[in-house]
Short mmCIF file of C-alpha atoms and ligand atoms in Angstrom, two decimals:
data_model
loop_
_atom_site.label_atom_id
_atom_site.label_comp_id
_atom_site.label_asym_id
_atom_site.label_seq_id
_atom_site.Cartn_x
_atom_site.Cartn_y
_atom_site.Cartn_z
CA MET A 1137 -80.40 4.00 16.23
CA SER A 1138 -78.30 1.88 13.84
CA ILE A 1139 -79.71 -0.03 10.87
CA LYS A 1140 -79.28 -3.20 12.84
CA ASP A 1141 -81.24 -1.95 15.83
CA LEU A 1142 -83.87 -0.41 13.60
CA ALA A 1143 -84.33 -3.64 11.71
CA LYS A 1144 -84.31 -5.71 14.88
CA LYS A 1145 -86.93 -3.50 16.49
CA GLN A 1146 -89.19 -3.42 13.49
CA PHE A 1147 -88.92 -6.99 12.35
CA LYS A 1148 -88.59 -8.91 15.59
CA LYS A 1149 -90.35 -12.28 15.66
CA ILE A 1150 -91.44 -12.14 12.03
CA ASN A 1151 -90.70 -14.86 9.52
CA PRO A 1152 -87.21 -14.01 8.14
CA GLU A 1153 -88.24 -14.57 4.53
CA VAL A 1154 -91.15 -12.19 4.89
CA VAL A 1155 -88.87 -9.72 6.62
CA GLY A 1156 -86.35 -9.95 3.78
CA LYS A 1157 -89.05 -9.14 1.23
CA VAL A 1158 -90.48 -6.30 3.31
CA PHE A 1159 -87.03 -4.84 3.69
CA LYS A 1160 -86.45 -4.96 -0.06
CA VAL A 1161 -89.62 -2.95 -0.58
CA ALA A 1162 -88.87 -0.58 2.34
CA LYS A 1163 -85.49 0.20 0.80
CA LYS A 1164 -87.28 1.81 -2.13
CA ILE A 1165 -88.96 4.36 0.14
CA PRO A 1166 -86.91 7.57 -0.21
CA PHE A 1167 -86.65 8.20 3.53
CA VAL A 1168 -85.45 4.68 4.28
CA ARG A 1169 -83.14 4.73 1.28
CA ARG A 1170 -81.56 8.03 2.41
CA ARG A 1171 -81.10 6.69 5.91
CA ILE A 1172 -79.38 3.57 4.61
CA GLU A 1173 -77.20 5.59 2.24
CA ARG A 1174 -76.11 7.87 5.09
CA GLU A 1175 -75.08 4.95 7.24
CA LEU A 1176 -73.30 3.30 4.34
CA ASP A 1177 -71.42 6.50 3.53
CA GLY A 1178 -70.04 6.62 7.05
CA PHE A 1179 -69.07 2.99 6.96
CA MET A 1180 -67.45 3.31 3.54
CA ALA A 1181 -65.38 6.30 4.62
CA ASP A 1182 -63.83 4.10 7.32
CA MET A 1183 -63.27 1.27 4.88
CA GLU A 1184 -61.65 3.57 2.34
CA LYS A 1185 -58.70 4.37 4.59
CA ALA A 1186 -57.94 0.68 5.00
CA ALA A 1187 -58.53 -0.27 1.36
CA LYS A 1188 -56.53 2.57 -0.21
CA PRO A 1189 -53.40 3.06 1.92
CA TYR A 1190 -51.20 4.18 -1.00
CA ARG A 1191 -53.33 7.05 -2.24
CA ASP A 1192 -51.21 9.84 -0.87
CA GLU A 1193 -47.82 8.20 -1.17
CA PHE A 1194 -47.65 6.83 -4.68
CA PRO A 1195 -48.58 8.41 -7.99
CA ARG A 1196 -52.03 7.48 -9.23
CA TYR A 1197 -52.64 6.62 -12.89
CA ARG A 1198 -56.14 7.42 -14.04
CA ARG A 1199 -55.06 7.23 -17.68
CA LEU A 1200 -52.06 5.93 -19.55
CA PRO A 1201 -48.92 7.95 -18.90
CA ASN A 1202 -48.04 10.15 -21.86
CA GLU A 1203 -44.70 8.53 -22.21
CA GLY A 1204 -43.77 5.17 -20.79
CA ILE A 1205 -42.28 5.26 -17.32
CA ALA A 1206 -38.78 3.86 -16.91
CA ARG A 1207 -38.87 0.19 -16.01
CA ASP A 1208 -36.70 0.70 -12.94
CA GLU A 1209 -39.14 3.23 -11.63
CA VAL A 1210 -42.06 0.87 -12.15
CA ILE A 1211 -40.15 -1.87 -10.36
CA ASP A 1212 -39.31 0.53 -7.53
CA GLN A 1213 -42.98 1.32 -6.97
CA ILE A 1214 -43.94 -2.34 -6.90
CA THR A 1215 -41.05 -3.16 -4.58
CA ALA A 1216 -42.02 -0.40 -2.17
CA MET A 1217 -45.63 -1.61 -1.96
CA ARG A 1218 -44.56 -5.23 -1.70
CA SER A 1219 -42.23 -4.50 1.19
CA ARG A 1220 -45.20 -3.15 3.13
CA GLU A 1221 -47.32 -6.20 2.40
CA ASP A 1222 -44.93 -9.10 2.89
CA ASP A 1223 -44.29 -9.08 6.62
CA ARG A 1224 -47.76 -9.95 7.76
CA TRP A 1225 -48.10 -13.19 5.85
CA ARG A 1226 -44.42 -14.08 5.95
CA ASP A 1227 -44.36 -13.90 9.75
CA GLY A 1228 -47.44 -16.10 10.01
CA PHE A 1229 -50.10 -13.58 11.06
CA VAL A 1230 -52.57 -14.59 8.36
CA SER A 1231 -55.18 -17.34 8.21
CA GLY A 1232 -54.76 -19.28 4.93
CA ALA A 1233 -53.84 -16.97 2.01
CA VAL A 1234 -50.15 -17.95 1.64
CA TYR A 1235 -49.76 -21.65 2.21
CA HIS A 1236 -46.01 -22.19 1.77
CA GLY A 1237 -44.16 -18.90 1.52
CA ASP A 1238 -40.55 -19.98 2.09
CA THR A 1239 -38.23 -17.66 0.17
CA GLU A 1240 -36.41 -20.45 -1.68
CA HIS A 1241 -39.67 -22.01 -2.80
CA ILE A 1242 -41.00 -18.67 -4.04
CA ASP A 1243 -37.76 -17.90 -5.88
CA PHE A 1244 -37.95 -21.29 -7.58
CA LEU A 1245 -41.55 -20.72 -8.72
CA ASN A 1246 -40.60 -17.25 -9.93
CA ARG A 1247 -37.75 -18.67 -12.02
CA VAL A 1248 -40.14 -21.13 -13.63
CA TYR A 1249 -42.63 -18.31 -14.29
CA ALA A 1250 -39.90 -16.21 -15.88
CA LEU A 1251 -38.95 -19.08 -18.20
CA THR A 1252 -42.52 -19.64 -19.37
CA SER A 1253 -44.27 -16.27 -19.10
CA GLN A 1254 -45.26 -16.19 -22.79
CA SER A 1255 -46.84 -19.63 -22.94
CA ASN A 1256 -50.57 -20.19 -23.38
CA PRO A 1257 -52.17 -23.64 -23.28
CA LEU A 1258 -54.84 -22.38 -25.72
CA HIS A 1259 -52.13 -22.67 -28.37
CA SER A 1260 -51.25 -26.27 -27.69
CA ASP A 1261 -49.42 -26.42 -31.01
CA LEU A 1262 -47.07 -23.60 -29.98
CA TRP A 1263 -46.53 -24.70 -26.39
CA PRO A 1264 -46.88 -28.48 -26.11
CA SER A 1265 -44.85 -28.11 -22.90
CA ALA A 1266 -47.81 -26.29 -21.31
CA THR A 1267 -50.21 -29.10 -22.13
CA LYS A 1268 -47.70 -31.69 -20.93
CA PHE A 1269 -47.47 -29.84 -17.60
CA GLU A 1270 -51.24 -29.70 -17.25
CA ALA A 1271 -51.81 -33.35 -18.19
CA GLU A 1272 -49.26 -34.36 -15.57
CA ILE A 1273 -50.67 -32.04 -12.89
CA VAL A 1274 -54.07 -33.68 -13.44
CA SER A 1275 -52.64 -37.19 -13.40
CA MET A 1276 -50.52 -36.65 -10.27
CA THR A 1277 -53.51 -35.13 -8.45
CA ALA A 1278 -55.80 -37.97 -9.56
CA GLN A 1279 -53.32 -40.58 -8.33
CA MET A 1280 -53.10 -38.82 -4.98
CA LEU A 1281 -56.91 -38.87 -4.76
CA GLY A 1282 -57.57 -42.56 -5.25
CA ALA A 1283 -57.48 -42.96 -9.05
CA ALA A 1284 -55.37 -46.11 -8.84
CA LYS A 1285 -57.98 -47.78 -6.64
CA SER A 1286 -60.89 -46.78 -8.86
CA ASP A 1287 -62.38 -49.05 -11.52
CA ASP A 1288 -62.97 -46.07 -13.78
CA GLU A 1289 -60.55 -43.80 -15.51
CA ILE A 1290 -60.11 -40.54 -13.57
CA VAL A 1291 -59.56 -37.49 -15.76
CA GLY A 1292 -59.65 -33.75 -15.25
CA CYS A 1293 -58.48 -30.25 -16.11
CA VAL A 1294 -56.40 -27.46 -14.63
CA SER A 1295 -58.44 -24.38 -13.76
CA SER A 1296 -57.65 -20.98 -12.29
CA GLY A 1297 -58.70 -21.75 -8.71
CA GLY A 1298 -61.16 -23.46 -6.43
CA THR A 1299 -64.09 -21.34 -7.52
CA GLU A 1300 -63.54 -22.12 -11.17
CA SER A 1301 -63.11 -25.85 -10.49
CA ILE A 1302 -66.39 -25.89 -8.58
CA MET A 1303 -68.25 -23.84 -11.15
CA LEU A 1304 -66.98 -26.05 -13.95
CA ALA A 1305 -68.16 -29.16 -12.13
CA MET A 1306 -71.62 -27.71 -11.47
CA LYS A 1307 -72.03 -26.65 -15.10
CA THR A 1308 -70.91 -30.12 -16.13
CA TYR A 1309 -73.59 -31.82 -14.01
CA ARG A 1310 -76.26 -29.43 -15.30
CA ASP A 1311 -75.38 -30.23 -18.90
CA TRP A 1312 -74.92 -33.94 -18.25
CA ALA A 1313 -78.34 -34.21 -16.59
CA ARG A 1314 -80.04 -32.26 -19.36
CA GLU A 1315 -78.68 -34.64 -21.97
CA HIS A 1316 -78.99 -37.93 -20.09
CA ARG A 1317 -81.99 -37.37 -17.87
CA GLY A 1318 -83.89 -34.59 -19.59
CA ILE A 1319 -83.69 -32.37 -16.48
CA THR A 1320 -84.46 -28.77 -17.41
CA SER A 1321 -84.87 -27.35 -13.87
CA PRO A 1322 -81.69 -28.65 -12.25
CA GLU A 1323 -81.07 -28.63 -8.49
CA MET A 1324 -77.93 -29.17 -6.40
CA VAL A 1325 -78.25 -30.45 -2.84
CA VAL A 1326 -75.57 -28.97 -0.58
CA PRO A 1327 -74.92 -28.63 3.15
CA THR A 1328 -75.06 -25.02 4.34
CA SER A 1329 -71.32 -25.20 5.03
CA VAL A 1330 -70.26 -25.51 1.37
CA HIS A 1331 -68.17 -22.75 -0.12
CA ALA A 1332 -69.89 -19.70 -1.64
CA ALA A 1333 -68.61 -20.87 -5.03
CA PHE A 1334 -71.55 -23.31 -5.17
CA ASP A 1335 -73.98 -20.46 -4.69
CA LYS A 1336 -72.14 -18.54 -7.38
CA ALA A 1337 -72.43 -21.54 -9.72
CA ALA A 1338 -76.13 -21.83 -8.91
CA ARG A 1339 -76.71 -18.19 -9.83
CA TYR A 1340 -74.54 -18.20 -12.94
CA PHE A 1341 -75.92 -21.44 -14.35
CA ASN A 1342 -79.52 -21.29 -13.22
CA ILE A 1343 -79.30 -24.26 -10.92
CA LYS A 1344 -81.52 -24.23 -7.84
CA GLN A 1345 -79.37 -24.56 -4.75
CA VAL A 1346 -81.06 -26.61 -2.04
CA LYS A 1347 -79.19 -25.80 1.17
CA VAL A 1348 -79.51 -28.33 3.97
CA PRO A 1349 -78.57 -27.32 7.54
CA VAL A 1350 -75.56 -29.15 8.97
CA GLY A 1351 -75.77 -31.29 12.12
CA GLU A 1352 -74.55 -30.36 15.58
CA ASP A 1353 -71.07 -31.51 14.67
CA PHE A 1354 -71.13 -29.00 11.76
CA ARG A 1355 -71.01 -31.88 9.24
CA ALA A 1356 -73.58 -32.51 6.53
CA ASP A 1357 -76.72 -34.21 7.83
CA VAL A 1358 -77.12 -37.28 5.61
CA GLU A 1359 -80.78 -37.94 6.42
CA ALA A 1360 -81.75 -34.33 5.80
CA MET A 1361 -79.79 -34.35 2.55
CA ARG A 1362 -81.63 -37.55 1.52
CA LYS A 1363 -84.96 -35.82 2.06
CA ALA A 1364 -83.83 -32.84 -0.01
CA VAL A 1365 -83.11 -34.93 -3.12
CA THR A 1366 -85.79 -34.63 -5.82
CA ARG A 1367 -86.26 -35.83 -9.39
CA ASN A 1368 -84.48 -32.64 -10.46
CA THR A 1369 -81.35 -33.15 -8.36
CA VAL A 1370 -78.32 -33.34 -10.62
CA VAL A 1371 -75.58 -33.39 -7.98
CA ILE A 1372 -75.03 -33.76 -4.23
CA VAL A 1373 -72.05 -32.01 -2.67
CA GLY A 1374 -69.87 -32.58 0.37
CA SER A 1375 -66.66 -30.88 1.55
CA ALA A 1376 -63.38 -32.39 2.69
CA PRO A 1377 -63.12 -30.27 4.73
CA CYS A 1378 -65.51 -27.31 4.55
CA PHE A 1379 -64.13 -23.78 4.62
CA PRO A 1380 -65.96 -22.42 7.70
CA HIS A 1381 -65.40 -25.09 10.33
CA GLY A 1382 -62.74 -27.29 8.75
CA VAL A 1383 -64.69 -30.51 9.29
CA VAL A 1384 -65.02 -33.31 6.74
CA ASP A 1385 -68.57 -34.23 5.70
CA PRO A 1386 -69.69 -37.89 5.75
CA ILE A 1387 -68.63 -38.31 2.13
CA GLU A 1388 -69.07 -42.08 2.00
CA ALA A 1389 -72.74 -41.97 3.02
CA LEU A 1390 -73.48 -38.93 0.86
CA SER A 1391 -71.80 -40.37 -2.21
CA GLU A 1392 -73.67 -43.66 -1.75
CA LEU A 1393 -76.91 -41.69 -1.55
CA ALA A 1394 -76.03 -40.06 -4.87
CA ARG A 1395 -75.01 -43.38 -6.43
CA SER A 1396 -78.23 -45.08 -5.35
CA ARG A 1397 -80.18 -42.32 -7.13
CA GLY A 1398 -77.99 -42.33 -10.24
CA ILE A 1399 -76.85 -38.75 -9.76
CA GLY A 1400 -73.47 -37.10 -9.44
CA PHE A 1401 -71.52 -36.49 -6.25
CA HIS A 1402 -68.88 -33.78 -5.94
CA THR A 1403 -66.30 -33.75 -3.16
CA ASP A 1404 -65.02 -30.23 -2.62
CA ALA A 1405 -61.46 -30.99 -1.55
CA CYS A 1406 -60.19 -27.54 -2.51
CA LEU A 1407 -58.91 -27.12 1.02
CA GLY A 1408 -58.11 -30.71 1.93
CA GLY A 1409 -57.14 -32.44 -1.32
CA PHE A 1410 -53.42 -31.92 -0.74
CA VAL A 1411 -53.56 -32.53 3.02
CA LEU A 1412 -55.92 -35.41 3.80
CA PRO A 1413 -54.16 -38.13 1.74
CA TRP A 1414 -50.92 -37.42 3.60
CA ALA A 1415 -52.70 -37.07 6.94
CA GLU A 1416 -54.04 -40.58 6.41
CA GLN A 1417 -50.56 -41.91 5.66
CA LEU A 1418 -49.35 -40.22 8.85
CA GLY A 1419 -51.81 -42.31 10.83
CA HIS A 1420 -54.69 -39.86 11.31
CA GLN A 1421 -58.21 -41.28 11.14
CA ILE A 1422 -59.38 -39.89 7.81
CA ALA A 1423 -62.64 -41.28 6.44
CA PRO A 1424 -62.47 -41.91 2.68
CA PHE A 1425 -63.51 -38.91 0.59
CA ASP A 1426 -61.95 -39.52 -2.82
CA PHE A 1427 -62.28 -41.77 -5.89
CA ARG A 1428 -61.85 -44.89 -3.78
CA LEU A 1429 -65.54 -44.33 -3.12
CA PRO A 1430 -67.49 -45.46 -6.19
CA GLY A 1431 -70.15 -42.78 -5.71
CA VAL A 1432 -67.69 -39.88 -5.91
CA THR A 1433 -67.92 -38.66 -9.50
CA SER A 1434 -65.91 -35.43 -9.27
CA ILE A 1435 -63.44 -33.68 -6.97
CA SER A 1436 -62.01 -30.17 -6.81
CA ALA A 1437 -58.52 -29.89 -5.26
CA ASP A 1438 -56.55 -26.68 -5.12
CA THR A 1439 -52.93 -26.75 -6.13
CA HIS A 1440 -52.66 -23.07 -5.20
CA LYS A 1441 -53.48 -23.81 -1.56
CA TYR A 1442 -51.85 -26.82 0.10
CA GLY A 1443 -50.40 -27.91 -3.27
CA TYR A 1444 -48.02 -24.96 -2.67
CA ALA A 1445 -48.18 -23.66 -6.25
CA ALA A 1446 -48.35 -19.95 -7.05
CA LYS A 1447 -51.82 -18.41 -6.97
CA GLY A 1448 -53.99 -19.21 -9.96
CA THR A 1449 -54.30 -22.99 -10.35
CA SER A 1450 -56.62 -25.75 -9.18
CA VAL A 1451 -57.62 -29.18 -10.47
CA VAL A 1452 -61.09 -30.48 -11.23
CA LEU A 1453 -61.31 -34.26 -11.63
CA TYR A 1454 -64.04 -36.46 -13.08
CA ARG A 1455 -64.92 -40.12 -13.07
CA GLY A 1456 -64.67 -40.86 -16.80
CA ARG A 1457 -64.16 -38.89 -19.99
CA GLU A 1458 -67.83 -38.73 -20.84
CA LEU A 1459 -68.58 -36.54 -17.83
CA ARG A 1460 -65.60 -34.31 -18.60
CA HIS A 1461 -66.88 -33.78 -22.13
CA HIS A 1462 -69.83 -31.88 -20.68
CA GLN A 1463 -67.37 -29.36 -19.29
CA TYR A 1464 -65.62 -28.61 -22.60
CA TYR A 1465 -66.57 -25.88 -25.00
CA THR A 1466 -66.18 -26.65 -28.70
CA VAL A 1467 -67.44 -24.80 -31.77
CA GLY A 1468 -67.10 -25.71 -35.42
CA ASP A 1469 -68.87 -22.91 -37.30
CA TRP A 1470 -67.24 -19.83 -35.86
CA PRO A 1471 -65.72 -17.59 -38.54
CA GLY A 1472 -62.62 -17.44 -36.35
CA GLY A 1473 -61.96 -21.11 -37.05
CA LEU A 1474 -62.28 -24.34 -35.13
CA TYR A 1475 -62.25 -23.37 -31.49
CA PHE A 1476 -62.22 -25.26 -28.23
CA SER A 1477 -61.41 -24.55 -24.63
CA PRO A 1478 -61.62 -26.97 -21.73
CA THR A 1479 -62.36 -24.38 -19.01
CA PHE A 1480 -64.02 -20.93 -18.80
CA ALA A 1481 -61.09 -18.84 -19.96
CA GLY A 1482 -59.83 -18.76 -23.52
CA SER A 1483 -56.18 -17.79 -23.32
CA ARG A 1484 -54.61 -18.94 -20.09
CA PRO A 1485 -51.34 -18.35 -18.24
CA GLY A 1486 -49.19 -21.36 -19.16
CA ALA A 1487 -46.57 -20.04 -16.75
CA LEU A 1488 -48.85 -20.70 -13.78
CA SER A 1489 -49.31 -24.30 -14.88
CA ALA A 1490 -45.56 -24.62 -15.35
CA ALA A 1491 -44.96 -23.25 -11.85
CA CYS A 1492 -47.61 -25.58 -10.43
CA TRP A 1493 -46.04 -28.59 -12.13
CA ALA A 1494 -42.62 -27.50 -10.87
CA ALA A 1495 -43.95 -27.11 -7.32
CA MET A 1496 -45.44 -30.60 -7.35
CA LEU A 1497 -42.29 -32.20 -8.78
CA SER A 1498 -39.93 -30.42 -6.44
CA ILE A 1499 -41.97 -31.18 -3.30
CA GLY A 1500 -42.88 -34.78 -4.08
CA GLU A 1501 -44.73 -37.22 -1.83
CA GLU A 1502 -42.14 -36.95 0.90
CA GLY A 1503 -42.36 -33.16 0.94
CA TYR A 1504 -46.17 -33.12 1.09
CA ARG A 1505 -46.16 -35.65 3.89
CA GLU A 1506 -43.67 -33.61 5.89
CA ALA A 1507 -45.55 -30.35 5.28
CA THR A 1508 -48.77 -32.03 6.40
CA ARG A 1509 -47.09 -33.40 9.52
CA ARG A 1510 -45.94 -29.91 10.49
CA ILE A 1511 -49.31 -28.32 9.78
CA LEU A 1512 -51.27 -30.94 11.73
CA GLU A 1513 -48.89 -30.69 14.68
CA THR A 1514 -49.30 -26.93 14.78
CA GLY A 1515 -53.06 -27.29 14.29
CA GLU A 1516 -53.20 -29.49 17.38
CA ILE A 1517 -51.22 -27.01 19.48
CA ILE A 1518 -53.53 -24.19 18.42
CA ARG A 1519 -56.68 -26.24 18.92
CA ASN A 1520 -55.64 -27.40 22.39
CA GLY A 1521 -54.62 -23.89 23.34
CA ILE A 1522 -58.02 -22.50 22.31
CA CYS A 1523 -59.77 -25.24 24.27
CA GLU A 1524 -57.90 -24.10 27.38
CA ILE A 1525 -59.40 -20.61 27.17
CA PRO A 1526 -62.63 -20.91 29.21
CA GLU A 1527 -64.52 -18.26 27.20
CA LEU A 1528 -63.91 -20.00 23.86
CA ASP A 1529 -65.25 -23.18 22.25
CA VAL A 1530 -63.74 -24.97 19.26
CA LEU A 1531 -66.52 -25.91 16.84
CA GLY A 1532 -66.76 -29.52 15.68
CA ASN A 1533 -63.75 -31.77 15.42
CA PRO A 1534 -61.30 -30.02 13.09
CA LEU A 1535 -57.70 -30.84 12.19
CA TRP A 1536 -56.03 -27.69 10.89
CA VAL A 1537 -58.80 -25.24 9.99
CA ILE A 1538 -60.00 -24.35 13.45
CA ALA A 1539 -63.16 -22.34 14.12
CA PHE A 1540 -63.93 -21.00 17.56
CA ALA A 1541 -66.89 -19.22 19.10
CA SER A 1542 -67.87 -17.82 22.49
CA LYS A 1543 -71.03 -18.15 24.53
CA THR A 1544 -70.14 -15.14 26.67
CA LEU A 1545 -68.22 -12.70 24.45
CA ASN A 1546 -68.73 -11.05 21.08
CA ILE A 1547 -66.32 -13.15 19.05
CA TYR A 1548 -66.02 -10.49 16.35
CA LYS A 1549 -64.64 -8.10 18.95
CA VAL A 1550 -62.07 -10.76 19.80
CA MET A 1551 -61.21 -10.86 16.08
CA ASP A 1552 -60.95 -7.06 16.03
CA PHE A 1553 -58.50 -7.11 18.92
CA MET A 1554 -56.46 -9.79 17.16
CA GLY A 1555 -56.38 -7.43 14.16
CA LYS A 1556 -54.70 -4.80 16.34
CA ARG A 1557 -52.01 -7.39 17.04
CA HIS A 1558 -51.63 -7.81 13.25
CA TRP A 1559 -53.58 -11.05 12.98
CA ASN A 1560 -55.75 -11.51 9.92
CA LEU A 1561 -58.39 -14.12 10.78
CA ASN A 1562 -61.64 -15.07 9.06
CA GLY A 1563 -64.95 -13.98 10.58
CA LEU A 1564 -67.79 -16.43 9.94
CA HIS A 1565 -71.56 -16.61 10.42
CA SER A 1566 -74.17 -19.07 11.65
CA PRO A 1567 -72.97 -19.46 14.29
CA ALA A 1568 -70.90 -16.34 14.88
CA CYS A 1569 -67.31 -17.58 14.99
CA VAL A 1570 -63.79 -16.96 13.76
CA HIS A 1571 -61.37 -19.39 12.16
CA ILE A 1572 -57.70 -19.79 11.50
CA ALA A 1573 -56.55 -21.98 8.61
CA VAL A 1574 -53.11 -23.22 9.66
CA THR A 1575 -50.48 -23.13 6.92
CA LEU A 1576 -46.75 -23.72 6.78
CA ARG A 1577 -46.29 -20.09 7.87
CA HIS A 1578 -47.71 -20.98 11.28
CA THR A 1579 -45.33 -23.90 11.69
CA GLN A 1580 -42.41 -21.49 12.13
CA GLU A 1581 -40.99 -21.45 15.62
CA GLY A 1582 -43.03 -19.49 18.14
CA VAL A 1583 -45.93 -18.56 15.86
CA ALA A 1584 -48.56 -20.85 17.43
CA GLU A 1585 -47.53 -19.71 20.90
CA ARG A 1586 -47.75 -16.05 19.83
CA PHE A 1587 -51.21 -16.68 18.41
CA LEU A 1588 -52.42 -18.22 21.65
CA ALA A 1589 -50.88 -15.50 23.81
CA ASP A 1590 -52.54 -12.80 21.69
CA LEU A 1591 -55.82 -14.69 21.75
CA ARG A 1592 -55.74 -14.90 25.55
CA ASP A 1593 -55.08 -11.15 25.68
CA ALA A 1594 -57.90 -10.52 23.21
CA VAL A 1595 -60.39 -12.48 25.29
CA GLU A 1596 -59.26 -10.72 28.45
CA HIS A 1597 -59.56 -7.31 26.78
CA VAL A 1598 -63.05 -7.91 25.37
CA ARG A 1599 -64.20 -9.26 28.73
CA ALA A 1600 -62.89 -6.17 30.49
CA HIS A 1601 -64.23 -3.65 27.92
CA PRO A 1602 -67.75 -4.65 26.88
CA GLU A 1603 -68.48 -1.02 25.98
CA GLU A 1604 -66.05 -0.96 23.02
CA ALA A 1605 -67.82 -1.39 19.66
CA GLY A 1606 -64.89 -2.77 17.67
CA THR A 1607 -64.17 -1.95 14.02
CA MET A 1608 -65.44 -4.87 11.94
CA ALA A 1609 -67.55 -6.33 14.74
CA PRO A 1610 -70.61 -4.13 14.00
CA MET A 1611 -70.47 -5.10 10.31
CA TYR A 1612 -70.33 -8.81 11.12
CA GLY A 1613 -73.06 -8.40 13.68
CA MET A 1614 -75.20 -6.63 11.12
CA ALA A 1615 -74.62 -9.30 8.48
CA ALA A 1616 -75.82 -11.93 10.91
CA THR A 1617 -79.13 -10.13 11.38
CA VAL A 1618 -81.48 -11.60 8.83
CA PRO A 1619 -83.53 -8.51 7.97
CA VAL A 1620 -80.52 -6.56 6.88
CA THR A 1621 -78.83 -9.17 4.69
CA ASP A 1622 -80.06 -7.13 1.77
CA VAL A 1623 -78.25 -4.09 3.14
CA VAL A 1624 -75.11 -6.17 3.52
CA GLY A 1625 -75.39 -6.97 -0.20
CA ASP A 1626 -75.43 -3.21 -0.85
CA VAL A 1627 -72.43 -2.70 1.40
CA LEU A 1628 -70.47 -5.40 -0.38
CA ASN A 1629 -71.35 -3.94 -3.79
CA ARG A 1630 -70.12 -0.57 -2.66
CA TYR A 1631 -67.00 -2.13 -1.20
CA ILE A 1632 -66.19 -3.75 -4.54
CA ASP A 1633 -66.82 -0.39 -6.25
CA LEU A 1634 -64.34 1.11 -3.81
CA LEU A 1635 -61.69 -1.45 -4.70
CA TYR A 1636 -61.93 -0.36 -8.34
CA GLU A 1637 -61.55 3.30 -7.55
CA VAL A 1638 -58.23 4.92 -8.41
C1 PLP B 2677 -63.51 -25.68 0.74
C2 PLP B 2677 -63.24 -24.59 -0.25
N1 PLP B 2677 -63.78 -24.67 -1.48
C3 PLP B 2677 -63.57 -23.72 -2.40
C4 PLP B 2677 -62.79 -22.63 -2.16
C5 PLP B 2677 -62.60 -21.57 -3.21
O1 PLP B 2677 -61.28 -21.49 -3.62
P1 PLP B 2677 -60.69 -20.23 -4.42
O2 PLP B 2677 -60.61 -19.10 -3.45
O3 PLP B 2677 -59.37 -20.74 -4.88
O4 PLP B 2677 -61.59 -19.91 -5.54
C6 PLP B 2677 -62.19 -22.51 -0.89
C7 PLP B 2677 -61.37 -21.35 -0.56
O5 PLP B 2677 -60.92 -21.16 0.54
C8 PLP B 2677 -62.43 -23.51 0.08
O6 PLP B 2677 -61.89 -23.44 1.31
#
């Protein structure tokens, strides 16, 4: 019997929270522990093959080489690995991950990186160009997200990615509320669909995360969120759109709720910040989600996704400098001198900001509009095609991040089959579903049609072979079983360990 079956049998019909606690205790019993370890060992052995494909083909470096290796040889190794990894995303088999990916665009960003690889915004005196780039990235993003129509000044910072932008904003609200409202046990009220980065922020910064189930349309439930607000709430969050189902929360109502209570409201537009403004201009019905709404006090928007920059940049924006001050770190009595840093890192890669700035300038409004048009067109083809497959249901009302589930088939097995056809899709929970985030890679000729043809085959195959277990399907199935979530935590820890093994 598998862990999943064991847990299901033993903990059926018991309160999930109680089950979780019982399981934690049970894990400490040597027999149970050994049983879990044995199952995990088997699972990890399978994962190892996939995670470490180069082990037998390339030299491994456990310690520094005695003498430096010739640069050409180093480049050769990287080139060989890269050539194995490029095709999948370049040919549009991957959900999200690489959002632009045209060779000329990449070459341009690489040239900018090469010109600026030594720069570090921490040393603003040495590289004023780096701080100019960042100030302009922030300003251009703010203008795109309603700053001109806001009564307040909209300011912000460049961070390393969506997670950092979100974590910075959550820390900022915690510190703001402590100073202005004396809140020492801060809470954030979020729909269950928000990105894991909010949970990470809650754990890192000791903020209680109050998760509110989404409605049937997979959007935040405003009334339920209202009920979840307490005297300790420092921020309410909504997504535009959310990662799992690609739907936009009712930001106007949520931000008004926050405003009426005098608390912050964060729009997570990591995914949609560089798409929705252009979608609106293209005539799509996009409800306001940005600083045009007076209750929106911060926004995260990722330049390294649909901003088409290289990986490693995002923007966090605030309504007013005072709020942003709670994000900064400054120290005056450090023996190392006067020190300040706006974000979590100290030294930062100025070259990534330069490449981001260059991407934004070279694409311009016209380029973003055109990219959005192509992505939304392809999103519609894919969405309609999925709707035509009787076994599948599209969840909610998405534009270009499209989640689908099945009432009759194990959707994770469908995902597994798609994997055999080289597709790399995202498996999601609650409900069990899979999504594809459409990028410019999918707008290439024939890609959407190939996706739909493979998906039809996948559905047909899973329908015809219910006995097949699949490869990742059991893992996803297990993760969705409440009593073993703790085991899944163990699996993920061991998986991360594996990634760091030479
Ligand atoms: C809505 C949303 N927020 C936040 C993030 C986190 O972004 P990152 O992976 O850049 O940290 C993502 C990533 O996909 C996202 O979709």
